[in-house]
CSV table of C-alpha atoms in Angstrom, one decimal:
chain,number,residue,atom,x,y,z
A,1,UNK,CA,-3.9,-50.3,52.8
A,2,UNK,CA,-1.0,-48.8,54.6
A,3,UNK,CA,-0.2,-45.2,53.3
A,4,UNK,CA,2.9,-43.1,54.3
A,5,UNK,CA,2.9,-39.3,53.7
A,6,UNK,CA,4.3,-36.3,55.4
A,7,UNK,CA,1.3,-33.8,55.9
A,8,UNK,CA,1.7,-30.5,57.2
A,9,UNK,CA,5.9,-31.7,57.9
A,10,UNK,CA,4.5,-34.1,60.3
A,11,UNK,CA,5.0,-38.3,58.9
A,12,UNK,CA,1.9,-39.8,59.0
A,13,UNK,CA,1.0,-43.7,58.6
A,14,UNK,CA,-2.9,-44.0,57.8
A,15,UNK,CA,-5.0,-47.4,57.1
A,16,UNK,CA,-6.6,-45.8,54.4
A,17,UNK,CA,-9.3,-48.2,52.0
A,18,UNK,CA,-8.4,-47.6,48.2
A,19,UNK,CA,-10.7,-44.9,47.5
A,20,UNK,CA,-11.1,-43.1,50.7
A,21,UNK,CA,-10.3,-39.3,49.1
A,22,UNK,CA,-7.6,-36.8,51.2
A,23,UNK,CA,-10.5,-34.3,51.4
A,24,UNK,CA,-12.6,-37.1,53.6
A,25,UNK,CA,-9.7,-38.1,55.6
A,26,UNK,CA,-8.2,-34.6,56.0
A,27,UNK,CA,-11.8,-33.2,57.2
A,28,UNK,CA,-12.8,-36.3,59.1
A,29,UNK,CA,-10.6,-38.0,60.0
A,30,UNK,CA,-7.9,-35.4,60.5
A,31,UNK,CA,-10.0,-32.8,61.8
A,32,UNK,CA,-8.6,-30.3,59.7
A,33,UNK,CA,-11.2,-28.4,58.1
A,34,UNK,CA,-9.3,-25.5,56.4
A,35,UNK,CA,-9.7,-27.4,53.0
A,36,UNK,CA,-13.2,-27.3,51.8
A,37,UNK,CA,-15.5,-29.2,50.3
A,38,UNK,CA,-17.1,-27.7,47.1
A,39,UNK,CA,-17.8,-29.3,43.8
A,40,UNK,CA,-16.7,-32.7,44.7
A,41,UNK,CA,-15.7,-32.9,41.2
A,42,UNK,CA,-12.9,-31.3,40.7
A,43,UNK,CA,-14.1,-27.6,39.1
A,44,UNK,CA,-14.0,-25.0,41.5
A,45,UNK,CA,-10.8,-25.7,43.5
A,46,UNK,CA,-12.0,-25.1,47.2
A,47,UNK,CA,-9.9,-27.9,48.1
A,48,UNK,CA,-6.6,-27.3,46.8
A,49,UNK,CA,-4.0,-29.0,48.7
A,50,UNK,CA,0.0,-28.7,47.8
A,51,UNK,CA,1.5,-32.6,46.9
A,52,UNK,CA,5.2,-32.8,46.5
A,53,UNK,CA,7.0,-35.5,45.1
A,54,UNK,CA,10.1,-36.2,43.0
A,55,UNK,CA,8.7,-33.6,40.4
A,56,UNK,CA,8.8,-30.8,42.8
A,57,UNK,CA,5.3,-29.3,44.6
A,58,UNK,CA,2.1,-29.4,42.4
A,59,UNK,CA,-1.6,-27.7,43.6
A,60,UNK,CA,-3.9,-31.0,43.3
A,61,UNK,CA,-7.7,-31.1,44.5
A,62,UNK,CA,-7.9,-33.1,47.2
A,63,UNK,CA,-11.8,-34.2,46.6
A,64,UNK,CA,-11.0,-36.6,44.0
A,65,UNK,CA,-6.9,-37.4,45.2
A,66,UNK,CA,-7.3,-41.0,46.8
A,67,UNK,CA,-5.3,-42.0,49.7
A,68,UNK,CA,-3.0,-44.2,48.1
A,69,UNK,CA,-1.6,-41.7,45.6
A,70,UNK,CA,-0.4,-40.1,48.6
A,71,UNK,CA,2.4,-42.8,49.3
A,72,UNK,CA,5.9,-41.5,50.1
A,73,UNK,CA,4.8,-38.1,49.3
A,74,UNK,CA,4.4,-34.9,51.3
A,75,UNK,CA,1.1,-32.9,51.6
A,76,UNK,CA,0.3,-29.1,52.6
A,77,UNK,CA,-2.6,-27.7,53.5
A,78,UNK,CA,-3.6,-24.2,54.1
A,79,UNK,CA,-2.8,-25.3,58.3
A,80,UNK,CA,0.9,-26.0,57.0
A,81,UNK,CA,1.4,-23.0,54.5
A,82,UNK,CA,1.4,-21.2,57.3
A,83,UNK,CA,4.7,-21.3,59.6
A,84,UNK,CA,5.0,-23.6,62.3
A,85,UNK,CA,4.9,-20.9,64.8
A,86,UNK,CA,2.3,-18.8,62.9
A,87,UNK,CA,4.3,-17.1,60.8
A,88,UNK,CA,2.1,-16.3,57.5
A,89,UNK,CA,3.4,-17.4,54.1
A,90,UNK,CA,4.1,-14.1,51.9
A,91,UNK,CA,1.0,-14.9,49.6
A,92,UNK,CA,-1.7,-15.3,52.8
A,93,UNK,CA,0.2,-11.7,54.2
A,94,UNK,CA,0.1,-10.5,50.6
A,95,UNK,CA,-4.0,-11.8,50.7
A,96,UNK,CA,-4.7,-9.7,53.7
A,97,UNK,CA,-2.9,-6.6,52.8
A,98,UNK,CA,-4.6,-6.5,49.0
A,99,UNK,CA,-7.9,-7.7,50.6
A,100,UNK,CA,-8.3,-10.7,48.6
A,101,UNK,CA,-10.6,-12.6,50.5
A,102,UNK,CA,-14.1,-12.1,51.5
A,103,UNK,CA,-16.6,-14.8,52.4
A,104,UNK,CA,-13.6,-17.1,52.6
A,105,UNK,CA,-14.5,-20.4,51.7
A,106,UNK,CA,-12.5,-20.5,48.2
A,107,UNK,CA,-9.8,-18.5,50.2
A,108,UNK,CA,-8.1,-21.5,51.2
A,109,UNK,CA,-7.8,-23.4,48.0
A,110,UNK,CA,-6.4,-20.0,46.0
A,111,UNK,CA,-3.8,-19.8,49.2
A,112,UNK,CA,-2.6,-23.4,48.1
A,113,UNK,CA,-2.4,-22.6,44.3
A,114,UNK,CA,-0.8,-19.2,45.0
A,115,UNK,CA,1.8,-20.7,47.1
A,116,UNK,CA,2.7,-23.3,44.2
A,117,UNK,CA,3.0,-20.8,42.2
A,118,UNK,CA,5.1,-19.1,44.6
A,119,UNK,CA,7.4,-21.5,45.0
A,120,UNK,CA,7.9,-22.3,41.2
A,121,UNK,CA,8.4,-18.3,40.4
A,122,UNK,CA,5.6,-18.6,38.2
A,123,UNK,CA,4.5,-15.1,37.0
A,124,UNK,CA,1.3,-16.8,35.1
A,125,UNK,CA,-1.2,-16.3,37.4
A,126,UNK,CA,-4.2,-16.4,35.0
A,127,UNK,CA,-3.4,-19.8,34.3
A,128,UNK,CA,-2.5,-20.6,37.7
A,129,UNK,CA,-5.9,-19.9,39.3
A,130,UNK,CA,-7.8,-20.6,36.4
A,131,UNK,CA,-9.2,-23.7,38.3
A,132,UNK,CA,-9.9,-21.8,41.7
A,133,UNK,CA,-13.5,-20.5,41.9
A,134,UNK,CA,-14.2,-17.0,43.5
A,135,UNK,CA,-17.4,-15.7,44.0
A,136,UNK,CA,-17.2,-12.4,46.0
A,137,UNK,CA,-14.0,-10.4,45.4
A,138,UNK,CA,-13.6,-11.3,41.7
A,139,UNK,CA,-10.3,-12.0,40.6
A,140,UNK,CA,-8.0,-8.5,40.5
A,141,UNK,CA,-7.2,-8.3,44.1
A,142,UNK,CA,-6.6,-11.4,44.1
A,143,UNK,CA,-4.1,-11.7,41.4
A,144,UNK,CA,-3.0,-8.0,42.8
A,145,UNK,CA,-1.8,-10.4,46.0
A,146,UNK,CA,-0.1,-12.7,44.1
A,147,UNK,CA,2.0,-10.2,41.9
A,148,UNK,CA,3.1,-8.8,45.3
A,149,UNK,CA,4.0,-11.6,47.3
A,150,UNK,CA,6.7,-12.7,43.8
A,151,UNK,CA,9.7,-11.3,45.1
A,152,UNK,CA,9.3,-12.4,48.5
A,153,UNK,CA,11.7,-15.5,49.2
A,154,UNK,CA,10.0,-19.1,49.4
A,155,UNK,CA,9.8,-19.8,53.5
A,156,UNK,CA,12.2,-22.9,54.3
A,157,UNK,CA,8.9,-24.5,55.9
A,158,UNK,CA,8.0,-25.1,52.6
A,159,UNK,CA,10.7,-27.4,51.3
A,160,UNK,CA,9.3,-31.0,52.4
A,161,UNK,CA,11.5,-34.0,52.4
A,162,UNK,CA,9.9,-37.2,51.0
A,163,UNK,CA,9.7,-40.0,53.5
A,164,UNK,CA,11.0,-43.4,52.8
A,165,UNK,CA,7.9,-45.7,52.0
A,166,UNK,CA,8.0,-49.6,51.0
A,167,UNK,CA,6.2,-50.5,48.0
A,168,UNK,CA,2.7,-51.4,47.7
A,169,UNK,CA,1.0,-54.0,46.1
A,170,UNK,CA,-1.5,-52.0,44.7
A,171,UNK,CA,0.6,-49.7,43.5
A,172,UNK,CA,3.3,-51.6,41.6
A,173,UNK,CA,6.7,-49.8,40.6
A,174,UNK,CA,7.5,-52.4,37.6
A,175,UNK,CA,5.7,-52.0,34.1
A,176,UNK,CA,6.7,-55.8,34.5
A,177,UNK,CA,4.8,-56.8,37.5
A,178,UNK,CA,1.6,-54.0,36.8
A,179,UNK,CA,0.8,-55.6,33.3
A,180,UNK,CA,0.9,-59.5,34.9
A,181,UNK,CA,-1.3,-58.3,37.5
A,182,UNK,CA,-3.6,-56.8,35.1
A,183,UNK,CA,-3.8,-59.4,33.0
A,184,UNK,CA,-4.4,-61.6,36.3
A,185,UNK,CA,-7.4,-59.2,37.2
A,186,UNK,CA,-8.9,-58.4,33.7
A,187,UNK,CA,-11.9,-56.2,35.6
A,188,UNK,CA,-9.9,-54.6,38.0
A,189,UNK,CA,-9.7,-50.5,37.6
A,190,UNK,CA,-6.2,-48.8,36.9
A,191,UNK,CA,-5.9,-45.4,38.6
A,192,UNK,CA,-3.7,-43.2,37.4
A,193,UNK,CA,-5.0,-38.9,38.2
A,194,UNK,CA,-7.8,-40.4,39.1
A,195,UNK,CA,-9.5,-37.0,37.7
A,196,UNK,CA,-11.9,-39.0,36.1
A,197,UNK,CA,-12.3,-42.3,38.4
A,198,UNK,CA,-12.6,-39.8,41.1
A,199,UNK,CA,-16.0,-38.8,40.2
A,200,UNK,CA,-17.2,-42.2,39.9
A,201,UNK,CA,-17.3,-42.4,43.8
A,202,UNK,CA,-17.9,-39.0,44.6
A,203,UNK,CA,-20.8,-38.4,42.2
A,204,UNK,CA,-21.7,-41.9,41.3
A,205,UNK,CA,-20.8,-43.6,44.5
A,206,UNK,CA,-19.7,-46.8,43.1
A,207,UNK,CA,-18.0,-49.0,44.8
A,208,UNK,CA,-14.7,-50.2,43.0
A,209,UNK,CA,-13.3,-53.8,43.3
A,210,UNK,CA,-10.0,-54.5,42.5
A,211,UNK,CA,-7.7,-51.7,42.1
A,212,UNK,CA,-4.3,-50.6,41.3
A,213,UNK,CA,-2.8,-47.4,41.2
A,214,UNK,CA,0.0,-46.3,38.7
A,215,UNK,CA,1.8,-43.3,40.0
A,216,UNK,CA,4.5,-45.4,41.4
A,217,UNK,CA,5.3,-47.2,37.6
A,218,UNK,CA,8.5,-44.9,36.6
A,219,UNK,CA,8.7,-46.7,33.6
A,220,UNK,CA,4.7,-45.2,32.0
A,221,UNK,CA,6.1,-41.4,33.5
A,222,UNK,CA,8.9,-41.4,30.5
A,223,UNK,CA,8.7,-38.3,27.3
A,224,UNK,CA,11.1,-39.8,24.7
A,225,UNK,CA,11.9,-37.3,22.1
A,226,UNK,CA,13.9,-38.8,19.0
A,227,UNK,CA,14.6,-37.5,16.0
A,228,UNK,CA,11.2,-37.9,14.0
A,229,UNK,CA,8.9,-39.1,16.7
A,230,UNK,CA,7.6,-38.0,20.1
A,231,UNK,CA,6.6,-41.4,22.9
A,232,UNK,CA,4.9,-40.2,25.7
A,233,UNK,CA,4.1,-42.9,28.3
A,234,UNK,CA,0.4,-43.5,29.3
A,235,UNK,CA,1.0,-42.1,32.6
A,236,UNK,CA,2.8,-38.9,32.1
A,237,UNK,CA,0.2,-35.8,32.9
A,238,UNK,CA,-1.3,-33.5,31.0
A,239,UNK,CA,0.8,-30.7,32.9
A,240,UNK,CA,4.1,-32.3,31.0
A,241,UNK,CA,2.3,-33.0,28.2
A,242,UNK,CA,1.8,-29.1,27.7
A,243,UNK,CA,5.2,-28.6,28.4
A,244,UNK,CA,6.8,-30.8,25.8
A,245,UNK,CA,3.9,-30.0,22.9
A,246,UNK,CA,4.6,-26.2,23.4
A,247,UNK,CA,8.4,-26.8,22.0
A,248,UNK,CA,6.6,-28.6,19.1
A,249,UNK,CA,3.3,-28.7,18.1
A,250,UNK,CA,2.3,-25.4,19.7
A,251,UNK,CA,-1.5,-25.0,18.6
A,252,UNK,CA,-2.3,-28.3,20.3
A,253,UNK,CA,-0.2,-26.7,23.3
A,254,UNK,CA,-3.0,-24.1,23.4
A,255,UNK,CA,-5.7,-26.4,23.7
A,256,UNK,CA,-3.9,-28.5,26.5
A,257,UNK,CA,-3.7,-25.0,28.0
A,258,UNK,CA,-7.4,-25.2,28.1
A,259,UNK,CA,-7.6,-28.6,29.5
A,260,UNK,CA,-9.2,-28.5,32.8
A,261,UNK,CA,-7.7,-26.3,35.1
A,262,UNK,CA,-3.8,-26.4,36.7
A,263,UNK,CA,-5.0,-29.2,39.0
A,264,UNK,CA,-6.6,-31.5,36.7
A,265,UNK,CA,-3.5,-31.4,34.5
A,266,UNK,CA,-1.2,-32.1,37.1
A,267,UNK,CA,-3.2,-34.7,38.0
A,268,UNK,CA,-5.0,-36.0,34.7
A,269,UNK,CA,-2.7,-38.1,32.4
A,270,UNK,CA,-2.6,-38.8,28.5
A,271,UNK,CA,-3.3,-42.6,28.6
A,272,UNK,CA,-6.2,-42.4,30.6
A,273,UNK,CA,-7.9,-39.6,28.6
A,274,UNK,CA,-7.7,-42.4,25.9
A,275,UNK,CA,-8.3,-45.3,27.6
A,276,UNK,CA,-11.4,-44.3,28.7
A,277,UNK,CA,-12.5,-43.5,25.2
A,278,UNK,CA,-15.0,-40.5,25.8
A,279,UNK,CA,-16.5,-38.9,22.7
A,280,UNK,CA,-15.2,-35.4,24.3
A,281,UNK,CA,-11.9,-36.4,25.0
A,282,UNK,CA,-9.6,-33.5,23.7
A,283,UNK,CA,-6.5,-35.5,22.8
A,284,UNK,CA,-7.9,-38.1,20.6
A,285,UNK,CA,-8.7,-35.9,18.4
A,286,UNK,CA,-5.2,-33.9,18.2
A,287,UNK,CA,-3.8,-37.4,18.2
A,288,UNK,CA,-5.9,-38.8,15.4
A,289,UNK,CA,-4.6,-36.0,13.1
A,290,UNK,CA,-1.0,-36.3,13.6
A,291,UNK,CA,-1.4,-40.3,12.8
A,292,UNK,CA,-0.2,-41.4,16.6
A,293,UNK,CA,0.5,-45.1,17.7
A,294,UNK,CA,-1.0,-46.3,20.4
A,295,UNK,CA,1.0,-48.8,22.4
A,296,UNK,CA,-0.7,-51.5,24.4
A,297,UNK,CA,0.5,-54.4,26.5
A,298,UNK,CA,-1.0,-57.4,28.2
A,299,UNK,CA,1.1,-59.6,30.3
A,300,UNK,CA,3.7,-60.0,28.4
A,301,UNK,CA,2.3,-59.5,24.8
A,302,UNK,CA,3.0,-56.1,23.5
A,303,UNK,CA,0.9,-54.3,20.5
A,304,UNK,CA,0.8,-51.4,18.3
A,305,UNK,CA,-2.1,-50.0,16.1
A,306,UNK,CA,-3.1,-46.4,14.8
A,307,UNK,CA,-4.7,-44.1,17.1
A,308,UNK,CA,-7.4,-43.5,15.0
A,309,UNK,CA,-8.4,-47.7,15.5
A,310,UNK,CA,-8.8,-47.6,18.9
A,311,UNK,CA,-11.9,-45.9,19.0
A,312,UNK,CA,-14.9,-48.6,17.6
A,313,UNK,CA,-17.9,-47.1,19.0
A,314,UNK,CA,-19.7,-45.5,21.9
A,315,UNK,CA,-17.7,-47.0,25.3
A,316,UNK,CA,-16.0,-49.4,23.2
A,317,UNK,CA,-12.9,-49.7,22.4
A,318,UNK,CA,-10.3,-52.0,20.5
A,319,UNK,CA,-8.7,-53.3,24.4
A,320,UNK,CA,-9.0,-56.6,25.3
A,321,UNK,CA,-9.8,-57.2,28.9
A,322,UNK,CA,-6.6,-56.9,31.1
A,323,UNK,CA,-5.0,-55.4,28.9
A,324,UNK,CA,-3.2,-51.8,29.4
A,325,UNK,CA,-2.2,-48.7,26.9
A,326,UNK,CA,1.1,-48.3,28.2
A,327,UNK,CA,2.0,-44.8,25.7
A,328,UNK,CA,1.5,-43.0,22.5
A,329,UNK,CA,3.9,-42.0,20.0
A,330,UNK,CA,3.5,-38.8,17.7
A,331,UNK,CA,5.5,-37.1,14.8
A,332,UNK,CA,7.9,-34.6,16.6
A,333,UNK,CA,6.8,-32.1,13.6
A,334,UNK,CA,3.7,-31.0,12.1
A,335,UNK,CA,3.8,-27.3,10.9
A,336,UNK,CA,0.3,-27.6,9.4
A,337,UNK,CA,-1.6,-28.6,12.8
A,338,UNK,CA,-3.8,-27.1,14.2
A,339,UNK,CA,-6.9,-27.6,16.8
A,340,UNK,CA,-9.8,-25.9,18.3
A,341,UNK,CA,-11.5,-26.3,21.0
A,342,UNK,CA,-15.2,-24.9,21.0
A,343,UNK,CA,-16.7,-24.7,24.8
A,344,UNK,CA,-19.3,-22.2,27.0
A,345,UNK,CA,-16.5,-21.5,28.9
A,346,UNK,CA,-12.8,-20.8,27.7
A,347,UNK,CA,-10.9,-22.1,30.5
A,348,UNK,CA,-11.6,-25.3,31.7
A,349,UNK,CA,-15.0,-26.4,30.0
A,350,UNK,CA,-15.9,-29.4,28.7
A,351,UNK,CA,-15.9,-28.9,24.8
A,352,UNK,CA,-18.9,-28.7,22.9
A,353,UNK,CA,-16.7,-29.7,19.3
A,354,UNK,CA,-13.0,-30.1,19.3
A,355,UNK,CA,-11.9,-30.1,15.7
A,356,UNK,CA,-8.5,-30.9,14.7
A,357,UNK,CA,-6.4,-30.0,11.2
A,358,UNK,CA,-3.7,-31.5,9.5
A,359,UNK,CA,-3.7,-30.5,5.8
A,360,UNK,CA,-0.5,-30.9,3.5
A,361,UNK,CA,-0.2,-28.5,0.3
A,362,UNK,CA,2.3,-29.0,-2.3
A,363,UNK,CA,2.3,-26.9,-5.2
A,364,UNK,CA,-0.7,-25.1,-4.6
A,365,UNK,CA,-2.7,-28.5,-4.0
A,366,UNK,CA,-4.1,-30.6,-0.8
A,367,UNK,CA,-1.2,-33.7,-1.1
A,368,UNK,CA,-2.9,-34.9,2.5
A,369,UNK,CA,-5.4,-34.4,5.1
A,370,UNK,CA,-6.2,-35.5,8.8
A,371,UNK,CA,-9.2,-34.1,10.1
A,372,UNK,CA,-10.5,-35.7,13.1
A,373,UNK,CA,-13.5,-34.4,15.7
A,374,UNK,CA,-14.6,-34.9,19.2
A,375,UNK,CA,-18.0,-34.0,20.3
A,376,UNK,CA,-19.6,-34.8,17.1
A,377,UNK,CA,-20.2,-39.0,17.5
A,378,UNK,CA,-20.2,-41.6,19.9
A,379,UNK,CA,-15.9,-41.7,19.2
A,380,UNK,CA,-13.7,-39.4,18.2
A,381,UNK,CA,-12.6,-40.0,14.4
A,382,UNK,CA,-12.0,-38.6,10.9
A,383,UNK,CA,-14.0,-36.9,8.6
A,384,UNK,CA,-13.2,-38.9,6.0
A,385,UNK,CA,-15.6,-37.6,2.8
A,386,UNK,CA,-14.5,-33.8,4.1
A,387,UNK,CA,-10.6,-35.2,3.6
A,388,UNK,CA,-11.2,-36.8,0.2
A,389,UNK,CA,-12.6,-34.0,-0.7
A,390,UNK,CA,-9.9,-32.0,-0.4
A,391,UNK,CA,-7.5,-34.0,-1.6
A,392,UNK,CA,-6.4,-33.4,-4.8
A,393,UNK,CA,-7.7,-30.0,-5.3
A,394,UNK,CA,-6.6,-26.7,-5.0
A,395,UNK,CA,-6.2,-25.1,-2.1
A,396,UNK,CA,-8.6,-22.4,-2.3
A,397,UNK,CA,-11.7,-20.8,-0.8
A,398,UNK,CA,-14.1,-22.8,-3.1
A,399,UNK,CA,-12.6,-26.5,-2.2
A,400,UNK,CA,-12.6,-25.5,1.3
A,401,UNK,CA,-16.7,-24.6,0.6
A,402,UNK,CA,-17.3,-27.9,-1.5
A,403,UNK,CA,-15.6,-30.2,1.3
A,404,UNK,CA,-17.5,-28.0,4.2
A,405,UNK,CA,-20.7,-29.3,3.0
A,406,UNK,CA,-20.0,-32.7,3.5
A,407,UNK,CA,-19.4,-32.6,7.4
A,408,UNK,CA,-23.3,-33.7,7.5
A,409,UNK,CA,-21.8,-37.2,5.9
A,410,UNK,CA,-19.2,-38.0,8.2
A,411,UNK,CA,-20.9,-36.9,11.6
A,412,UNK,CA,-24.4,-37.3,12.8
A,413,UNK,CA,-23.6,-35.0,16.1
A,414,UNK,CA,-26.2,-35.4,19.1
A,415,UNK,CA,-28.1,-32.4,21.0
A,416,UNK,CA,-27.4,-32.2,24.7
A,417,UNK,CA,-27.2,-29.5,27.3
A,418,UNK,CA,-23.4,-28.3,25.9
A,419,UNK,CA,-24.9,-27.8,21.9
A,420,UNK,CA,-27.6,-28.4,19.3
A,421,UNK,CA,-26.5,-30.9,16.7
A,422,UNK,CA,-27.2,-28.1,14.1
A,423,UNK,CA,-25.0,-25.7,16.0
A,424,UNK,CA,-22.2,-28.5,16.0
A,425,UNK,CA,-22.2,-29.0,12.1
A,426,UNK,CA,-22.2,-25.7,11.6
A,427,UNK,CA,-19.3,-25.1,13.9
A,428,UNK,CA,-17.5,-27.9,11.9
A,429,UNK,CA,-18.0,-26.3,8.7
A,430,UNK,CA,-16.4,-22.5,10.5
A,431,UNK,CA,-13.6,-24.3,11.8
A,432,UNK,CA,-12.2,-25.6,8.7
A,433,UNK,CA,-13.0,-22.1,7.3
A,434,UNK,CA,-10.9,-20.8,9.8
A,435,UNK,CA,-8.3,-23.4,9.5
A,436,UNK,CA,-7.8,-22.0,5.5
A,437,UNK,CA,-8.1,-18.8,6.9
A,438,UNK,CA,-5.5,-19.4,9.1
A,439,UNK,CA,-2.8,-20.6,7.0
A,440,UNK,CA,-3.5,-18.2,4.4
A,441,UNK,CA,-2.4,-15.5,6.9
A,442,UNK,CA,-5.5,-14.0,8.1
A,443,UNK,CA,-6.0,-13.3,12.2
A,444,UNK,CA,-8.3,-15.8,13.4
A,445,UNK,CA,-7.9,-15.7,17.4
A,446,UNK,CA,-9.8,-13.9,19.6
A,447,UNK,CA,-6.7,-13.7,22.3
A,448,UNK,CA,-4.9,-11.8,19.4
A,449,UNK,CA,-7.9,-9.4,17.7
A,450,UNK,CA,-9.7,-6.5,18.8
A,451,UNK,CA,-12.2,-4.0,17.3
């Protein structure tokens, strides 16, 4: 396959085979070895390159970004932040001078996310290196560095044009001509961030078939926001998919916030977080409670059916073969939301139980509820007994107590290395307290309270 990219300002034209991941080709074939090779997963950021396209520069990890996702693109790494006559970019000088960097193997990888971040005037720098491991200096000269370098100006270096690049056929640009070709190669895999296909040939070295990559389908990268209802095509990351949620349903904003790190969710998109129907998933669950639509198509059939359908059991799920979820759509408002995400780790864990809340209350009494779980079955889905519970009765303490109990009915949770089963029911049962607790006005988070 026949990929162009500019890397480093330089146009390159590489023969690259479908899977073959920038990090390989950069360090192998490339011979440039600044980006490093850590997890080979995704977590701990070591290989942080900057990717620019349409949108504007984003920090991706290159370990699990495949060569064709690359196409008519521009790529930095830490050889290119730098000038082209040496010249330091202000957050490496800013590195140096606030001593940021000791053993320097995850040095290379902040440098890309810092100079994102740099470029974007971002002032979040928590967030922005969430995803960046450090093991020596800790993390306050560091983000000492990057507070300093803000008011320096962006270098022109950094402003990459995008090269001209003829389509692909393994990438097609149509929702037209990808959903034929699906249906025409029913076991073919669809790559879209690849943050979770990635790791099927890093860690699991499988060899994938048939392939086709959807970052070139404009028409799956659309946020339509009508009057009631929010569609969000299957191929629109998780990074816009925070941005858009924060202007409306804010609590599941916070979770997304949680999501992986900055490069997953730049990378990592909303229809293939469902698609591949994990049990741990975090946006079923959110999804599920607000009552979304899930959109598929094959060739040139189109359906719709409740979120909360999809899911049938453990790796299965209601999607024919060929067939493709091409969006979502989602109330625009739902005041009552609210989700939690329960995990070792606060930022970008996997979740032990993901519980979501969507409880209406008219006149003192529970008119409605949505309560759906990940991390507690094979699928995400509802608590159904817990729900009809609730409706009907009064909002209080004791209904909340009666319903609580019944958690046990609707989930038989498993124990693995992230939670006991008896830890997981139990956290059910506190996070419908807390939900009550919540909405009756009482402080909840830990972000907001202190002793």
């Amino acid at each position: 396959m026949d990929v162009t990219f500019l890397l480093n300002g330089e146009t390159v034209r590489v023969a690259a085979e479908p899977t073959q991941t920038l990090l390989d080709w950069l360090r192998i074939d490339r011979g440039l070895c600044g980006t490093k090779e850590g997890c080979n997963e995704g977590d701990c950021g070591a290989c942080t390159v900057v990717v620019t396209d349409q949108h504007g520069g984003k920090a991706l990890n290159a370990c699990i970004l495949f060569m064709p996702q690359l196409h008519g693109k521009a790529v930095r790494t830490v050889e290119g932040i730098s000038g082209p006559s040496g010249a330091l970019h202000p957050v490496q000088r800013a590195m140096i001078d606030h001593h940021g960097s000791q053993c320097g193997f995850c040095t290379p990888g902040i440098i890309a996310s810092m100079a994102v971040a740099h470029q974007q005037g971002r002032s979040d720098h928590d967030d922005v290196l969430a995803g960046n491991l450090c093991r020596c200096t800790g993390y306050a000269p560091i983000i000492r560095a990057a507070e300093a370098a803000a008011q320096d100006p962006v270098p022109n270096w950094m402003d990459d044009p995008l090269v001209a690049a003829s389509p692909q056929p393994y990438a097609p640009e149509t929702l037209e001509a990808l959903a034929n070709w699906y249906a025409a190669h029913p076991d073919a895999t669809l790559i879209a961030g690849a943050t979770d296909v990635g790791l099927w040939v890093t860690k699991q070295l499988r060899d994938l078939s048939d392939v086709a990559f959807l970052n070139r389908c404009t028409a799956l990268q659309k946020i339509t926001v009508s009057e009631d209802t929010i569609q969000i095509g299957a191929a629109v990351t998780m990074t816009q998919v925070l941005a858009v949620m924060r202007d409306h349903h804010p609590s599941y904003a916070d979770m997304i916030r949680r999501y992986g790190s900055e490069q997953v969710r730049n990378a990592a998109t909303i229809g293939g977080n469902i698609a591949n129907g994990s049990p741990i998933g975090d946006n079923p669950p959110a999804l599920i409670a607000l009552d979304a639509t899930l959109h598929l198509r094959h060739g040139d059939e189109t359906r719709e059916l409740p979120i909360a359908d999809f899911f049938i059991a453990y790796g299965k799920q209601d999607r024919a073969p060929g067939e493709l979820v091409t969006g979502v759509s989602l109330p625009k408002q739902a005041p009552m939301l609210r989700c939690y995400k329960i995990s070792k780790r606060f930022d970008q864990d996997i979740s032990a139980v993901c519980g979501c809340f969507n409880i209406t209350v008219t006149d003192g009494v529970v008119a409605d509820a949505r309560i759906a779980f990940g991390g507690m079955a094979g699928t995400p889905h509802r608590a159904r007994n817990v729900e009809a519970a609730l409706i009907g009765q009064p909002w209080t303490m004791a209904s909340v107590e009666t319903a609580a109990a019944l958690f046990a009915s609707d989930y038989t949770p498993m124990t693995d290395m992230r939670a006991s089963a008896a830890y997981r029911l139990e956290v059910a049962e506190n996070l419908l307290r807390r939900y009550f607790a919540e909405l009756t006005g009482q402080p909840t988070s830990v972000l907001e309270i202190s002793a």
